Tab-separated table of C-alpha atoms in Angstrom:
chain	number	residue	atom	x	y	z
Z	263	MET	CA	0.000	0.000	0.000
Z	264	PHE	CA	2.861	2.362	0.903
Z	265	GLU	CA	4.560	1.779	-2.473
Z	266	VAL	CA	1.297	2.556	-4.314
Z	267	VAL	CA	0.881	5.845	-2.423
Z	268	VAL	CA	4.511	6.804	-3.106
Z	269	ALA	CA	4.073	5.987	-6.816
Z	270	LEU	CA	0.896	8.080	-7.014
Z	271	ASP	CA	2.587	10.966	-5.193
Z	272	LEU	CA	5.485	10.849	-7.656
Z	273	LEU	CA	3.125	10.805	-10.633
Z	274	SER	CA	1.244	13.773	-9.169
Z	275	GLU	CA	4.487	15.685	-8.667
Z	276	ILE	CA	5.586	15.009	-12.248
Z	277	TYR	CA	2.141	15.917	-13.578
Z	278	SER	CA	2.147	19.225	-11.675
Z	279	SER	CA	5.640	20.101	-12.885
Z	280	PHE	CA	4.298	20.158	-16.462
Z	281	GLU	CA	1.571	22.713	-15.720
Z	282	PRO	CA	1.026	24.220	-19.196
Z	283	PHE	CA	-0.336	27.599	-18.104
Z	284	GLN	CA	2.382	28.631	-15.645
Z	285	PRO	CA	5.965	29.708	-16.392
Z	286	PRO	CA	8.490	27.191	-15.051
Z	287	PRO	CA	10.672	27.923	-12.010
Z	288	LYS	CA	13.898	29.755	-12.718
Z	289	LYS	CA	15.936	26.548	-12.351
Z	290	ALA	CA	13.960	24.936	-15.191
Z	291	TYR	CA	14.695	27.677	-17.732
Z	292	VAL	CA	16.197	26.499	-21.037
Z	293	ASP	CA	17.895	28.878	-23.479
Z	294	CYS	CA	16.427	28.072	-26.914
Z	295	GLN	CA	17.824	30.934	-29.008
Z	296	ASP	CA	19.807	28.574	-31.263
Z	297	VAL	CA	16.569	26.944	-32.454
Z	298	ARG	CA	14.486	30.118	-32.467
Z	299	GLY	CA	16.325	31.910	-35.235
Z	300	GLY	CA	18.740	33.536	-32.809
Z	301	TRP	CA	15.931	35.198	-30.814
Z	302	GLU	CA	17.170	35.997	-27.313
Z	303	VAL	CA	15.182	38.193	-24.930
Z	304	THR	CA	17.996	40.255	-23.448
Z	305	ARG	CA	19.189	41.172	-26.927
Z	306	GLU	CA	15.782	41.635	-28.556
Z	307	LEU	CA	14.114	43.607	-25.747
Z	308	GLY	CA	16.759	44.253	-23.092
Z	309	ARG	CA	19.415	46.077	-25.076
Z	310	LYS	CA	17.035	48.742	-26.320
Z	311	ILE	CA	16.406	49.592	-22.667
Z	312	THR	CA	19.995	49.423	-21.420
Z	313	ARG	CA	21.411	51.378	-24.363
Z	314	SER	CA	18.794	54.112	-24.641
Z	315	LYS	CA	19.070	57.442	-22.862
Z	316	GLN	CA	15.334	58.053	-23.275
Z	317	PRO	CA	12.307	56.027	-22.084
Z	318	THR	CA	11.445	53.295	-24.565
Z	319	CYS	CA	8.145	51.625	-25.452
Z	320	GLN	CA	8.234	48.146	-27.005
Z	321	LEU	CA	5.647	45.633	-28.177
Z	322	TYR	CA	6.170	41.907	-27.699
Z	323	SER	CA	4.124	39.054	-29.128
Z	324	GLY	CA	4.034	35.377	-30.009
Z	325	HIS	CA	1.633	32.466	-30.156
Z	326	ARG	CA	-0.182	31.552	-26.966
Z	327	GLY	CA	1.842	29.053	-24.970
Z	328	VAL	CA	5.108	29.477	-26.881
Z	329	GLY	CA	6.928	30.739	-23.767
Z	330	LYS	CA	6.500	34.541	-23.771
Z	331	SER	CA	6.005	34.923	-20.011
Z	332	THR	CA	9.009	32.718	-19.285
Z	333	GLU	CA	11.185	35.016	-21.414
Z	334	LEU	CA	9.761	38.173	-19.825
Z	335	LEU	CA	10.529	36.872	-16.340
Z	336	ARG	CA	14.088	36.164	-17.469
Z	337	LEU	CA	14.268	39.711	-18.855
Z	338	LYS	CA	13.052	41.035	-15.498
Z	339	GLU	CA	15.891	39.267	-13.719
Z	340	TYR	CA	18.442	40.535	-16.264
Z	341	LEU	CA	17.248	44.148	-15.914
Z	342	GLU	CA	17.238	43.968	-12.123
Z	343	GLN	CA	20.837	42.759	-12.211
Z	344	ALA	CA	21.558	45.761	-14.463
Z	345	LYS	CA	20.203	48.034	-11.661
Z	346	TYR	CA	16.750	48.762	-13.065
Z	347	PHE	CA	13.649	48.791	-10.880
Z	348	VAL	CA	11.235	46.455	-12.703
Z	349	VAL	CA	7.463	46.387	-12.179
Z	350	TYR	CA	6.095	43.254	-13.854
Z	351	PHE	CA	2.454	42.151	-13.806
Z	352	ALA	CA	0.239	39.736	-15.688
Z	353	ALA	CA	-2.707	41.912	-16.663
Z	354	ASP	CA	-5.292	39.126	-16.683
Z	355	ASP	CA	-4.519	37.918	-13.143
Z	356	GLU	CA	-6.463	40.571	-11.235
Z	357	ASP	CA	-6.894	43.669	-13.367
Z	358	ILE	CA	-8.296	42.988	-16.812
Z	359	GLU	CA	-11.159	40.846	-18.057
Z	360	PRO	CA	-9.688	39.349	-21.267
Z	361	GLN	CA	-13.081	39.036	-22.937
Z	362	ASP	CA	-13.838	42.727	-22.429
Z	363	ALA	CA	-10.733	44.883	-22.205
Z	364	ASP	CA	-10.126	48.475	-23.229
Z	365	TYR	CA	-7.461	51.156	-23.018
Z	366	ALA	CA	-8.749	52.637	-19.731
Z	367	ASP	CA	-8.460	49.224	-18.029
Z	368	ILE	CA	-4.796	48.943	-19.046
Z	369	LEU	CA	-3.902	52.483	-18.019
Z	370	PHE	CA	-5.490	52.071	-14.603
Z	371	ALA	CA	-3.835	48.661	-14.124
Z	372	CYS	CA	-0.437	50.263	-14.832
Z	373	THR	CA	-1.300	52.978	-12.323
Z	374	ARG	CA	-2.243	50.446	-9.684
Z	375	HIS	CA	0.913	48.353	-10.005
Z	376	LEU	CA	3.255	51.348	-10.016
Z	377	VAL	CA	1.704	52.858	-6.899
Z	378	GLU	CA	1.781	49.489	-5.129
Z	379	ALA	CA	5.387	48.736	-6.077
Z	380	ILE	CA	6.850	52.142	-5.128
Z	381	LYS	CA	5.317	53.587	-1.964
Z	382	LEU	CA	5.959	57.326	-1.871
Z	383	GLU	CA	5.163	58.622	1.590
Z	384	HIS	CA	5.384	62.369	1.047
Z	385	HIS	CA	4.516	63.781	-2.366
Z	386	ASN	CA	2.550	61.116	-4.258
Z	387	PRO	CA	0.952	62.542	-7.428
Z	388	LEU	CA	-1.163	59.424	-8.013
Z	389	LEU	CA	-2.724	59.549	-4.563
Z	390	ASN	CA	-3.380	63.244	-5.113
Z	391	TRP	CA	-5.037	62.411	-8.441
Z	392	MET	CA	-7.216	59.819	-6.736
Z	393	LYS	CA	-8.089	62.165	-3.861
Z	394	ASP	CA	-9.212	64.916	-6.253
Z	395	ARG	CA	-11.588	62.472	-7.968
Z	396	TRP	CA	-12.611	60.363	-4.968
Z	397	ALA	CA	-16.188	61.589	-4.980
Z	398	SER	CA	-16.737	60.149	-8.458
Z	399	LEU	CA	-14.597	57.016	-7.966
Z	400	GLN	CA	-15.557	55.741	-4.527
Z	401	ASP	CA	-18.771	54.093	-5.793
Z	402	ILE	CA	-16.575	51.994	-8.118
Z	403	ALA	CA	-14.399	51.060	-5.117
Z	404	LEU	CA	-17.659	50.036	-3.362
Z	405	THR	CA	-16.808	52.001	-0.230
Z	406	GLU	CA	-18.105	54.992	1.693
Z	407	VAL	CA	-14.883	55.771	3.531
Z	408	ALA	CA	-13.186	59.157	3.141
Z	409	PHE	CA	-9.998	58.900	1.120
Z	410	ASP	CA	-7.961	61.368	3.220
Z	411	GLY	CA	-8.952	59.511	6.366
Z	412	LEU	CA	-7.124	56.385	5.208
Z	413	SER	CA	-3.534	55.454	5.981
Z	414	LEU	CA	-0.977	55.359	3.159
Z	415	GLU	CA	-1.530	51.609	2.779
Z	416	GLY	CA	-5.291	52.131	2.835
Z	417	GLN	CA	-5.131	54.775	0.115
Z	418	ILE	CA	-2.934	52.596	-2.067
Z	419	SER	CA	-5.288	49.629	-1.585
Z	420	GLN	CA	-8.135	51.587	-3.199
Z	421	PHE	CA	-6.472	51.200	-6.597
Z	422	ALA	CA	-6.592	47.413	-6.214
Z	423	LYS	CA	-10.220	47.542	-5.061
Z	424	ILE	CA	-11.201	49.467	-8.160
Z	425	THR	CA	-9.405	47.154	-10.623
Z	426	THR	CA	-10.828	44.082	-8.861
Z	427	ASN	CA	-14.350	45.459	-9.107
Z	428	LEU	CA	-13.785	46.422	-12.731
Z	429	ARG	CA	-12.838	42.853	-13.581
Z	430	ALA	CA	-15.898	41.432	-11.843
Z	431	THR	CA	-18.570	44.010	-12.699
Z	432	PRO	CA	-19.179	44.996	-16.353
Z	433	ASP	CA	-21.363	47.996	-15.450
Z	434	LYS	CA	-18.655	49.441	-13.209
Z	435	ARG	CA	-16.117	48.768	-15.971
Z	436	ARG	CA	-18.019	50.900	-18.449
Z	437	GLU	CA	-18.496	53.610	-15.849
Z	438	LEU	CA	-14.801	53.845	-14.995
Z	439	ARG	CA	-13.820	53.830	-18.661
Z	440	LYS	CA	-15.879	56.951	-19.216
Z	441	LYS	CA	-14.260	58.641	-16.229
Z	442	ILE	CA	-10.724	57.563	-17.158
Z	443	ASN	CA	-11.143	58.555	-20.799
Z	444	ALA	CA	-12.366	61.988	-19.705
Z	445	ASN	CA	-9.342	62.322	-17.419
Z	446	THR	CA	-6.679	60.525	-19.478
Z	447	PRO	CA	-4.341	63.542	-19.892
Z	448	SER	CA	-4.428	64.304	-16.160
Z	449	LEU	CA	-3.863	60.648	-15.212
Z	450	VAL	CA	-0.904	60.282	-17.583
Z	451	GLU	CA	0.511	63.536	-16.213
Z	452	ALA	CA	0.086	62.252	-12.653
Z	453	LEU	CA	1.702	58.952	-13.658
Z	454	ASN	CA	4.711	60.737	-15.096
Z	455	ASP	CA	5.016	63.009	-12.035
Z	456	PHE	CA	4.854	59.871	-9.897
Z	457	ILE	CA	7.566	58.152	-11.974
Z	458	GLN	CA	9.848	61.167	-11.605
Z	459	GLU	CA	9.283	61.266	-7.836
Z	460	ALA	CA	9.779	57.505	-7.649
Z	461	GLN	CA	13.116	57.828	-9.430
Z	462	LYS	CA	14.290	60.215	-6.723
Z	463	SER	CA	13.273	57.750	-4.009
Z	464	LEU	CA	15.204	54.841	-5.499
Z	465	SER	CA	18.858	54.093	-4.946
Z	466	ALA	CA	21.300	56.496	-6.543
Z	467	LYS	CA	22.602	53.497	-8.503
Z	468	SER	CA	19.189	52.811	-10.051
Z	469	ARG	CA	19.230	53.201	-13.827
Z	470	GLY	CA	15.486	53.693	-14.161
Z	471	ILE	CA	12.059	52.138	-13.925
Z	472	VAL	CA	10.820	49.449	-16.315
Z	473	LEU	CA	7.130	48.533	-16.527
Z	474	ILE	CA	6.341	45.135	-18.106
Z	475	VAL	CA	2.670	44.465	-18.879
Z	476	ASP	CA	2.225	40.766	-19.649
Z	477	ASN	CA	-0.733	38.751	-21.012
Z	478	LEU	CA	-2.388	41.576	-22.934
Z	479	ASP	CA	-2.129	39.193	-25.882
Z	480	ARG	CA	-4.910	37.164	-24.233
Z	481	MET	CA	-7.444	39.926	-24.865
Z	482	ALA	CA	-10.272	39.058	-27.210
Z	483	GLU	CA	-10.930	41.486	-30.046
Z	484	THR	CA	-14.294	43.226	-29.664
Z	485	GLN	CA	-15.948	45.858	-31.814
Z	486	GLU	CA	-19.148	47.880	-31.700
Z	487	ILE	CA	-20.834	48.844	-34.935
Z	488	GLY	CA	-19.385	52.039	-36.339
Z	489	LYS	CA	-16.431	52.089	-33.922
Z	490	PRO	CA	-12.851	50.830	-34.094
Z	491	SER	CA	-12.110	47.511	-32.410
Z	492	ASN	CA	-10.620	47.525	-28.933
Z	493	TYR	CA	-7.321	46.349	-30.478
Z	494	ASP	CA	-7.209	49.395	-32.768
Z	495	GLU	CA	-8.312	51.734	-29.998
Z	496	ILE	CA	-5.662	50.486	-27.556
Z	497	TYR	CA	-2.596	50.028	-29.737
Z	498	LEU	CA	-3.192	52.463	-32.602
Z	499	ASN	CA	-5.551	55.252	-31.582
Z	500	ARG	CA	-4.064	55.479	-28.071
Z	501	SER	CA	-0.477	54.767	-29.046
Z	502	GLU	CA	0.645	58.278	-28.148
Z	503	MET	CA	-0.625	57.828	-24.595
Z	504	LEU	CA	0.891	54.346	-24.249
Z	505	ARG	CA	4.236	55.749	-25.353
Z	506	ARG	CA	4.061	58.854	-23.169
Z	507	LEU	CA	4.922	57.186	-19.867
Z	508	ALA	CA	8.193	58.550	-18.494
Z	509	CYS	CA	9.738	55.101	-17.987
Z	510	HIS	CA	10.633	52.103	-20.101
Z	511	VAL	CA	7.539	50.057	-20.978
Z	512	ILE	CA	6.972	46.681	-22.627
Z	513	TYR	CA	3.413	45.794	-23.621
Z	514	THR	CA	2.435	42.384	-24.912
Z	515	VAL	CA	0.257	42.597	-28.019
Z	516	PRO	CA	-2.111	40.028	-29.613
Z	517	ILE	CA	-0.359	38.244	-32.440
Z	518	ALA	CA	-3.468	38.768	-34.583
Z	519	MET	CA	-2.460	42.427	-34.820
Z	520	VAL	CA	1.098	41.603	-35.864
Z	521	TYR	CA	-0.094	39.067	-38.476
Z	522	SER	CA	-2.404	41.544	-40.181
Z	523	GLY	CA	-2.504	44.712	-42.235
Z	524	ARG	CA	-2.084	46.619	-38.967
Z	525	GLY	CA	1.466	45.323	-38.563
Z	526	THR	CA	2.992	48.250	-40.460
Z	527	GLN	CA	0.987	50.722	-38.359
Z	528	LEU	CA	2.335	49.107	-35.203
Z	529	GLU	CA	5.855	49.406	-36.562
Z	530	ASN	CA	5.274	53.064	-37.436
Z	531	ASN	CA	3.954	53.833	-33.952
Z	532	TYR	CA	6.272	51.719	-31.792
Z	533	ASP	CA	9.058	50.261	-33.917
Z	534	LYS	CA	8.911	46.636	-35.060
Z	535	PRO	CA	7.071	44.347	-32.586
Z	536	ASP	CA	9.230	41.488	-31.329
Z	537	VAL	CA	7.717	38.040	-31.952
Z	538	LEU	CA	8.940	34.977	-30.043
Z	539	PRO	CA	9.362	32.151	-32.606
Z	540	MET	CA	8.576	28.448	-32.254
Z	541	ILE	CA	11.324	25.939	-31.462
Z	542	MET	CA	12.408	24.334	-34.752
Z	543	ILE	CA	12.309	20.540	-34.305
Z	544	ARG	CA	12.282	19.702	-38.034
Z	545	ASN	CA	14.106	21.242	-40.942
Z	546	PRO	CA	12.266	22.504	-44.041
Z	547	ASP	CA	13.165	19.279	-45.866
Z	548	GLY	CA	11.356	17.249	-43.192
Z	549	THR	CA	14.436	15.835	-41.467
Z	550	GLU	CA	14.665	16.013	-37.695
Z	551	ASN	CA	16.448	19.017	-36.227
Z	552	LYS	CA	18.664	17.380	-33.608
Z	553	LEU	CA	19.411	20.585	-31.699
Z	554	GLY	CA	15.711	21.465	-31.540
Z	555	LEU	CA	14.790	18.013	-30.249
Z	556	ASP	CA	17.577	18.205	-27.692
Z	557	LYS	CA	16.167	21.504	-26.435
Z	558	MET	CA	12.679	19.998	-26.084
Z	559	ARG	CA	14.146	17.068	-24.142
Z	560	GLU	CA	16.020	19.538	-21.956
Z	561	LEU	CA	12.756	21.343	-21.193
Z	562	ILE	CA	11.409	18.030	-19.905
Z	563	TYR	CA	14.564	17.009	-18.051
Z	564	CYS	CA	14.797	20.324	-16.198
Z	565	ARG	CA	11.249	20.020	-14.880
Z	566	ILE	CA	11.732	16.417	-13.798
Z	567	ALA	CA	15.034	17.295	-12.110
Z	568	LEU	CA	13.150	19.723	-9.844
Z	569	ILE	CA	11.269	16.740	-8.405
Z	570	GLU	CA	13.963	14.073	-8.211
Z	571	PRO	CA	17.258	14.419	-10.126
Z	572	ASN	CA	17.901	10.677	-9.846
Z	573	LEU	CA	14.941	10.026	-12.142
Z	574	LEU	CA	17.114	11.250	-15.012
Z	575	GLN	CA	20.150	9.138	-14.292
Z	576	THR	CA	18.936	5.740	-15.379
Z	577	LEU	CA	16.239	3.931	-17.316
Z	578	GLU	CA	16.855	0.798	-15.279
Z	579	GLY	CA	15.529	2.311	-12.065
Z	580	LYS	CA	18.631	1.768	-9.885
Z	581	VAL	CA	20.779	4.569	-8.499
Z	582	ASP	CA	23.159	3.833	-5.642
Z	583	GLY	CA	21.045	0.839	-4.687
Z	584	LEU	CA	17.829	2.881	-4.453
Z	585	ASP	CA	14.748	2.344	-6.577
Z	586	PHE	CA	13.941	5.173	-8.982
Z	587	PRO	CA	11.545	4.226	-11.764
Z	588	PRO	CA	12.306	5.563	-15.241
Z	589	VAL	CA	9.951	8.308	-16.372
Z	590	PHE	CA	9.671	7.041	-19.976
Z	591	ASP	CA	9.873	3.438	-21.130
Z	592	ASN	CA	12.431	4.387	-23.804
Z	593	GLY	CA	13.907	7.308	-25.681
Z	594	GLU	CA	11.602	6.886	-28.676
Z	595	THR	CA	8.511	7.527	-26.541
Z	596	LEU	CA	10.006	10.780	-25.316
Z	597	LYS	CA	11.156	11.811	-28.814
Z	598	ASN	CA	7.734	11.134	-30.301
Z	599	LEU	CA	6.060	13.435	-27.772
Z	600	CYS	CA	8.591	16.152	-28.611
Z	601	LEU	CA	8.045	15.755	-32.358
Z	602	MET	CA	4.261	15.817	-32.046
Z	603	SER	CA	4.392	19.106	-30.113
Z	604	GLY	CA	5.628	20.884	-33.227
Z	605	GLY	CA	8.108	22.826	-31.096
Z	606	HIS	CA	5.270	24.503	-29.201
Z	607	VAL	CA	6.129	24.448	-25.492
Z	608	ARG	CA	2.590	24.408	-24.120
Z	609	ASN	CA	1.589	21.625	-26.512
Z	610	LEU	CA	4.502	19.572	-25.161
Z	611	MET	CA	3.408	20.147	-21.559
Z	612	GLN	CA	-0.182	19.200	-22.418
Z	613	LEU	CA	0.879	16.034	-24.248
Z	614	ILE	CA	2.921	14.876	-21.268
Z	615	GLN	CA	0.073	15.537	-18.855
Z	616	LYS	CA	-2.327	13.613	-21.091
Z	617	ALA	CA	0.153	10.721	-21.260
Z	618	ILE	CA	0.295	10.705	-17.456
Z	619	ASP	CA	-3.518	10.508	-17.441
Z	620	TRP	CA	-3.057	7.112	-19.139
Z	621	THR	CA	-0.356	6.058	-16.680
Z	622	ASP	CA	-0.999	4.225	-13.395
Z	623	GLU	CA	2.662	3.824	-12.544
Z	624	LEU	CA	5.943	4.863	-14.122
Z	625	PRO	CA	7.279	4.619	-16.733
Z	626	ILE	CA	5.156	6.531	-19.242
Z	627	THR	CA	4.764	3.991	-22.031
Z	628	LYS	CA	4.606	4.190	-25.791
Z	629	ARG	CA	0.904	3.268	-25.523
Z	630	ALA	CA	0.168	6.117	-23.059
Z	631	ALA	CA	1.990	8.598	-25.298
Z	632	LYS	CA	0.070	7.332	-28.327
Z	633	ARG	CA	-3.256	7.829	-26.521
Z	634	ALA	CA	-2.250	11.381	-25.571
Z	635	ILE	CA	-1.275	12.146	-29.162
Z	636	GLU	CA	-4.517	10.754	-30.596
Z	637	GLU	CA	-6.674	12.700	-28.116
Z	638	THR	CA	-4.904	15.955	-28.969
Z	639	ARG	CA	-5.018	15.188	-32.694
Z	640	GLU	CA	-8.814	14.914	-32.423
Z	641	THR	CA	-8.932	18.518	-31.178
Z	642	TYR	CA	-7.019	19.739	-34.224
Z	643	GLN	CA	-9.182	17.655	-36.556
Z	644	LYS	CA	-12.279	19.387	-35.194
Z	645	THR	CA	-10.616	22.791	-35.543
Z	646	VAL	CA	-9.948	22.494	-39.289
Z	647	GLN	CA	-12.893	23.506	-41.479
Z	648	GLU	CA	-13.630	21.563	-44.668
Z	649	THR	CA	-12.466	24.433	-46.892
Z	650	GLU	CA	-9.138	24.599	-45.055
Z	651	TRP	CA	-7.701	21.143	-45.776
Z	652	GLU	CA	-6.426	22.208	-49.192
Z	653	ILE	CA	-4.978	25.449	-47.774
Z	654	LEU	CA	-3.085	23.414	-45.188
Z	655	ALA	CA	-1.912	20.901	-47.779
Z	656	ARG	CA	-0.571	23.636	-50.073
Z	657	ALA	CA	1.184	25.350	-47.165
Z	658	CYS	CA	2.758	22.007	-46.220
Z	659	HIS	CA	3.842	21.380	-49.795
Z	660	LEU	CA	5.284	24.880	-50.330
Z	661	LYS	CA	6.466	25.381	-46.722
Z	662	GLN	CA	4.991	28.850	-46.730
Z	663	ALA	CA	1.836	30.705	-45.653
Z	664	TYR	CA	0.338	33.520	-47.691
Z	665	ASN	CA	-0.590	36.804	-46.062
Z	666	ASP	CA	-4.362	36.443	-46.283
Z	667	VAL	CA	-7.315	35.892	-43.951
Z	668	ASP	CA	-7.398	32.100	-44.422
Z	669	HIS	CA	-3.734	31.550	-43.609
Z	670	LEU	CA	-3.937	34.040	-40.725
Z	671	ARG	CA	-6.717	32.045	-39.086
Z	672	LEU	CA	-4.715	28.834	-39.403
Z	673	LEU	CA	-1.620	30.494	-37.949
Z	674	LEU	CA	-3.613	31.871	-35.015
Z	675	SER	CA	-5.177	28.462	-34.306
Z	676	ARG	CA	-1.708	26.865	-34.543
Z	677	CYS	CA	-2.811	24.546	-37.328
Z	678	LEU	CA	0.057	26.200	-39.199
Z	679	LEU	CA	3.319	26.776	-37.345
Z	680	GLU	CA	5.977	29.302	-38.318
Z	681	TYR	CA	9.713	28.760	-37.843
Z	682	ARG	CA	12.803	30.810	-38.527
Z	683	TYR	CA	16.537	30.259	-38.798
Z	684	TYR	CA	19.658	31.850	-40.270
Z	685	ASP	CA	21.177	29.998	-43.206
Z	686	GLU	CA	24.876	29.532	-43.986
Z	687	ASN	CA	24.965	33.046	-45.524
Z	688	ASP	CA	23.365	34.593	-42.405
Z	689	ASN	CA	20.140	35.269	-44.295
Z	690	LEU	CA	17.004	34.975	-42.167
Z	691	GLN	CA	14.741	32.210	-43.477
Z	692	ILE	CA	11.097	32.021	-42.393
Z	693	TRP	CA	9.034	28.968	-43.267
Z	694	CYS	CA	5.775	27.313	-42.277
Z	695	ASN	CA	4.437	23.812	-41.883
Z	696	VAL	CA	1.250	22.218	-40.650
Z	697	HIS	CA	1.147	21.088	-37.052
Z	698	PRO	CA	2.567	17.525	-36.839
Z	699	LEU	CA	-0.671	16.313	-35.258
Z	700	ILE	CA	-2.541	17.336	-38.410
Z	701	GLU	CA	-0.085	15.513	-40.644
Z	702	GLY	CA	-1.318	12.196	-39.263
Z	703	ILE	CA	-4.993	12.836	-40.107
Z	704	PRO	CA	-6.126	10.675	-43.098
Z	705	ARG	CA	-8.200	13.536	-44.563
Z	706	PHE	CA	-5.118	15.740	-44.675
Z	707	GLN	CA	-2.993	12.980	-46.222
Z	708	ASP	CA	-5.548	12.478	-48.991
Z	709	VAL	CA	-5.647	16.179	-49.888
Z	710	LEU	CA	-1.842	16.496	-49.630
Z	711	ALA	CA	-1.412	13.611	-52.107
Z	712	LYS	CA	-3.696	15.411	-54.594
Z	713	VAL	CA	-1.812	18.712	-54.182
Z	714	ARG	CA	1.542	17.013	-54.770
Z	715	ALA	CA	0.179	15.268	-57.888
Z	716	LEU	CA	-0.686	18.570	-59.576
């Protein structure tokens, strides 16, 4: 009975370590720049901050689950080591309702996190801004208390109360948006006064303040008849305000904006958005990319090592006379899971968790991995519309996606995956392929055979 409980506890620990919606612990970080076309976060985003004498504003994007938050947290650590004061927050945790988000929500969330992170006791322009408007804002905070009667901590906490109520109450959300939009210039001015005061309060060695707003890419695009969409309103129409903050700022942006006709407008307003690429596990000719597969294995090994390093040392289950069951029955089972992920980190985590669902005790077998793959393949099969099989087949045959609505939808749903690398002449090559899970669907194989016969 004891051995069964221990085995179940170990399976649960391994399962939890592959949580697909949380960034891994720092110790499990894997540098994948060599298989992401040379993309490296401290170079792509960090150097613009460390080498600029003026506040910078950058946009950052990528497919959901490709590892954006993991890279931003690494950037945070790098900037802190470089003597910057970094305020990082995931906007959808407490502040923004992803299905109904607008510019005012983002601006107030930035306000909240700055005032919470840097507590100015004497002259605090943001608290003054709040105090001057308390009569119109206190109903949104759902309180009757007097603002000036609160302690410093109590005053600061009102920002969190308002954003929490905004997330939970649509009517209050609309009400605050009207008030924020009417007071946007004064709030941005107060924010910048606050940032300047905050700079004075920090160590003399501090090189500046960096605000990182994560998970804005999870916002759904909404649009009322006769009005611009919330995407356009936030990133294009309000770009001047987003860029006006007197500190370095990084905003995540939905990849649907980058992969659209609005991409050039984004570049005009902010400079070129940085996009985190997929991990390349196959080459354009279909052969396996050994370095890419090694990186995917390393992602798995690092998470397992957090639980029990000895699990990695043997497939026989014996280390120094102790029993440690192998995690996978053989290397091919592990490689197949990596290949079927398409180089998409979250897909890999999900496949492993599904394989564990089919596992009563270690190791994870070829059969369990196969079941996980087939279950996930069914999801992709249901995603592809009848008119899209030929589009996918042509993209697979040509290894490229056209810049149109049909290919955009398939890229956003990850039915098509995009990779990049530098060739022997240091030319950047960008190519596409269908998700490996789709390749095994008979309907796709039939259409692909017809496309290749033309």
